[in-house]
Short mmCIF file of C-alpha atoms in Angstrom, two decimals:
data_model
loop_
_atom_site.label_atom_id
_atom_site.label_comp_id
_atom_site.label_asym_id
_atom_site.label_seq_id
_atom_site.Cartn_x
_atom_site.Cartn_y
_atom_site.Cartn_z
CA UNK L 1 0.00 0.00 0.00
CA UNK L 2 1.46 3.42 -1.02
CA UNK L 3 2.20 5.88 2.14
CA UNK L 4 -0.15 8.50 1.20
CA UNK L 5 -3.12 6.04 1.13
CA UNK L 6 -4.44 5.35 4.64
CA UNK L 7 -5.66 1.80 5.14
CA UNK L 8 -9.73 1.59 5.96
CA UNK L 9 -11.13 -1.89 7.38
CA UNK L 10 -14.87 -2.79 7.40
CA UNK L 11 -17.31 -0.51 5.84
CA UNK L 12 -18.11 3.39 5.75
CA UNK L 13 -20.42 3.92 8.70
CA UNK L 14 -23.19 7.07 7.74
CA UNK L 15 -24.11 9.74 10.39
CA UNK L 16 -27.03 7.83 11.48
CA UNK L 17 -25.16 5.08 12.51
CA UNK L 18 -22.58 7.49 14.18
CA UNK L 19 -25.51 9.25 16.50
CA UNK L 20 -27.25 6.25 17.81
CA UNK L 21 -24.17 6.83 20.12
CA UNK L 22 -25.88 9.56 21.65
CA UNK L 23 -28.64 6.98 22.66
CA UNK L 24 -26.83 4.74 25.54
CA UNK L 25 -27.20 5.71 29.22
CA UNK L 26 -25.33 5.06 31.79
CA UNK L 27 -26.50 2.13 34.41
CA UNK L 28 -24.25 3.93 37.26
CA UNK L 29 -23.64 7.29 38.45
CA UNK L 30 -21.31 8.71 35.44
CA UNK L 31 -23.03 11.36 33.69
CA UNK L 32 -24.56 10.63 30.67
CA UNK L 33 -22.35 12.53 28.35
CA UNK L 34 -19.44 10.85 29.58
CA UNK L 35 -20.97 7.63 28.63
CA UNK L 36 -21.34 8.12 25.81
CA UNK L 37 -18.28 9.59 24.65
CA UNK L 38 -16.63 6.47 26.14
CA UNK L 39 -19.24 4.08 24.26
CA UNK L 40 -18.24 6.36 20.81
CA UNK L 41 -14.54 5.89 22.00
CA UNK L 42 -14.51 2.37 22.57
CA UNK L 43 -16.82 1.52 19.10
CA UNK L 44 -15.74 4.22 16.64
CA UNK L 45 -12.87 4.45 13.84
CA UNK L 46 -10.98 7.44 14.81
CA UNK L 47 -12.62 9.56 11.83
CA UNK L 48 -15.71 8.30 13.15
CA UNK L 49 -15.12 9.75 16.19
CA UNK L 50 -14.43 12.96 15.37
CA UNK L 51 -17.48 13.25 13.26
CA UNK L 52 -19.75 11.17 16.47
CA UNK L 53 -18.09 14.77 18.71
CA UNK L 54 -19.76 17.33 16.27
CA UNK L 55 -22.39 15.64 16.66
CA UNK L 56 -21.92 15.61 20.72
CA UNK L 57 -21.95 19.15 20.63
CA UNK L 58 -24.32 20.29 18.39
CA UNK L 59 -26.82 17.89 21.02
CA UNK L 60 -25.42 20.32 23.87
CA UNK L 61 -23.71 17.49 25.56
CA UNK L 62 -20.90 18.11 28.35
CA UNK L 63 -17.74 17.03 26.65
CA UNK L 64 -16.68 17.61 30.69
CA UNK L 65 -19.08 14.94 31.98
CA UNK L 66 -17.37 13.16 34.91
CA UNK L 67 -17.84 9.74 36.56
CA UNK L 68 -18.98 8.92 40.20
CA UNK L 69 -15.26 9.48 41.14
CA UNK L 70 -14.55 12.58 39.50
CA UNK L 71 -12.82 11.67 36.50
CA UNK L 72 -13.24 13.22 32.98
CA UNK L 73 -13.23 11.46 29.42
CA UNK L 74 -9.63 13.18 29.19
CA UNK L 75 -8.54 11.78 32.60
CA UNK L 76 -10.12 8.38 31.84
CA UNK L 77 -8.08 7.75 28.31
CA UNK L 78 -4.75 9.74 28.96
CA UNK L 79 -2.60 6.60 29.64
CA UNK L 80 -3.84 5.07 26.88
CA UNK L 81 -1.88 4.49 23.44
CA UNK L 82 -3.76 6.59 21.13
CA UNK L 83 -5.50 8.92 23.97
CA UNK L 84 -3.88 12.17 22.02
CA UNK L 85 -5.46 12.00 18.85
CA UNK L 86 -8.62 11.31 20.77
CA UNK L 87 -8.00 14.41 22.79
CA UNK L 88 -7.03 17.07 20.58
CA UNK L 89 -10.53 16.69 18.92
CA UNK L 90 -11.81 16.66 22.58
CA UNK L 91 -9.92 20.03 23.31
CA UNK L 92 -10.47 21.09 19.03
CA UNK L 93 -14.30 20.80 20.08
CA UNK L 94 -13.91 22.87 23.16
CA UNK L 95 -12.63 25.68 21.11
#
């Protein structure tokens, strides 16, 4: 595969698809936003993602939800391999 081709696997997912991640609710104490910006972060093709935030905002969602102890999305997925791609769109959305 040439360089400046990026590899995609499965199929295209469509906007629909993307915001039925604003549908799941949390069975604990973390707020609802934060759910499901870990439910879009855990299912979603980084591209995906990105598109599943504007989406996120444009609902009026808290992109600083926090769970029962206090911890933000950010906080949550720091440690984790790709957390900074993830991120910068976080803090991109923020403005």
């Amino acid at each position: 595969m040439r360089k400046d081709k990026k590899q995609v696997i499965g199929d295209e997912i469509g906007d629909a698809q993307i915001k039925l991640f604003l549908d799941f609710e949390p069975a604990d104490a973390t707020s609802p936003s934060l759910h499901k910006l870990i439910k879009a972060y855990r299912g979603l093709r980084i591209d995906d993602f990105e598109r599943f935030v504007g989406f996120f905002v444009e609902a009026g969602l808290d992109l600083d939800g926090k769970d029962e102890h206090g911890n933000t999305f950010i906080t949550l997925i720091k440690d984790q391999r790709n957390a900074a791609d993830y991120i910068e769109i976080i803090e991109k959305a923020r403005g």
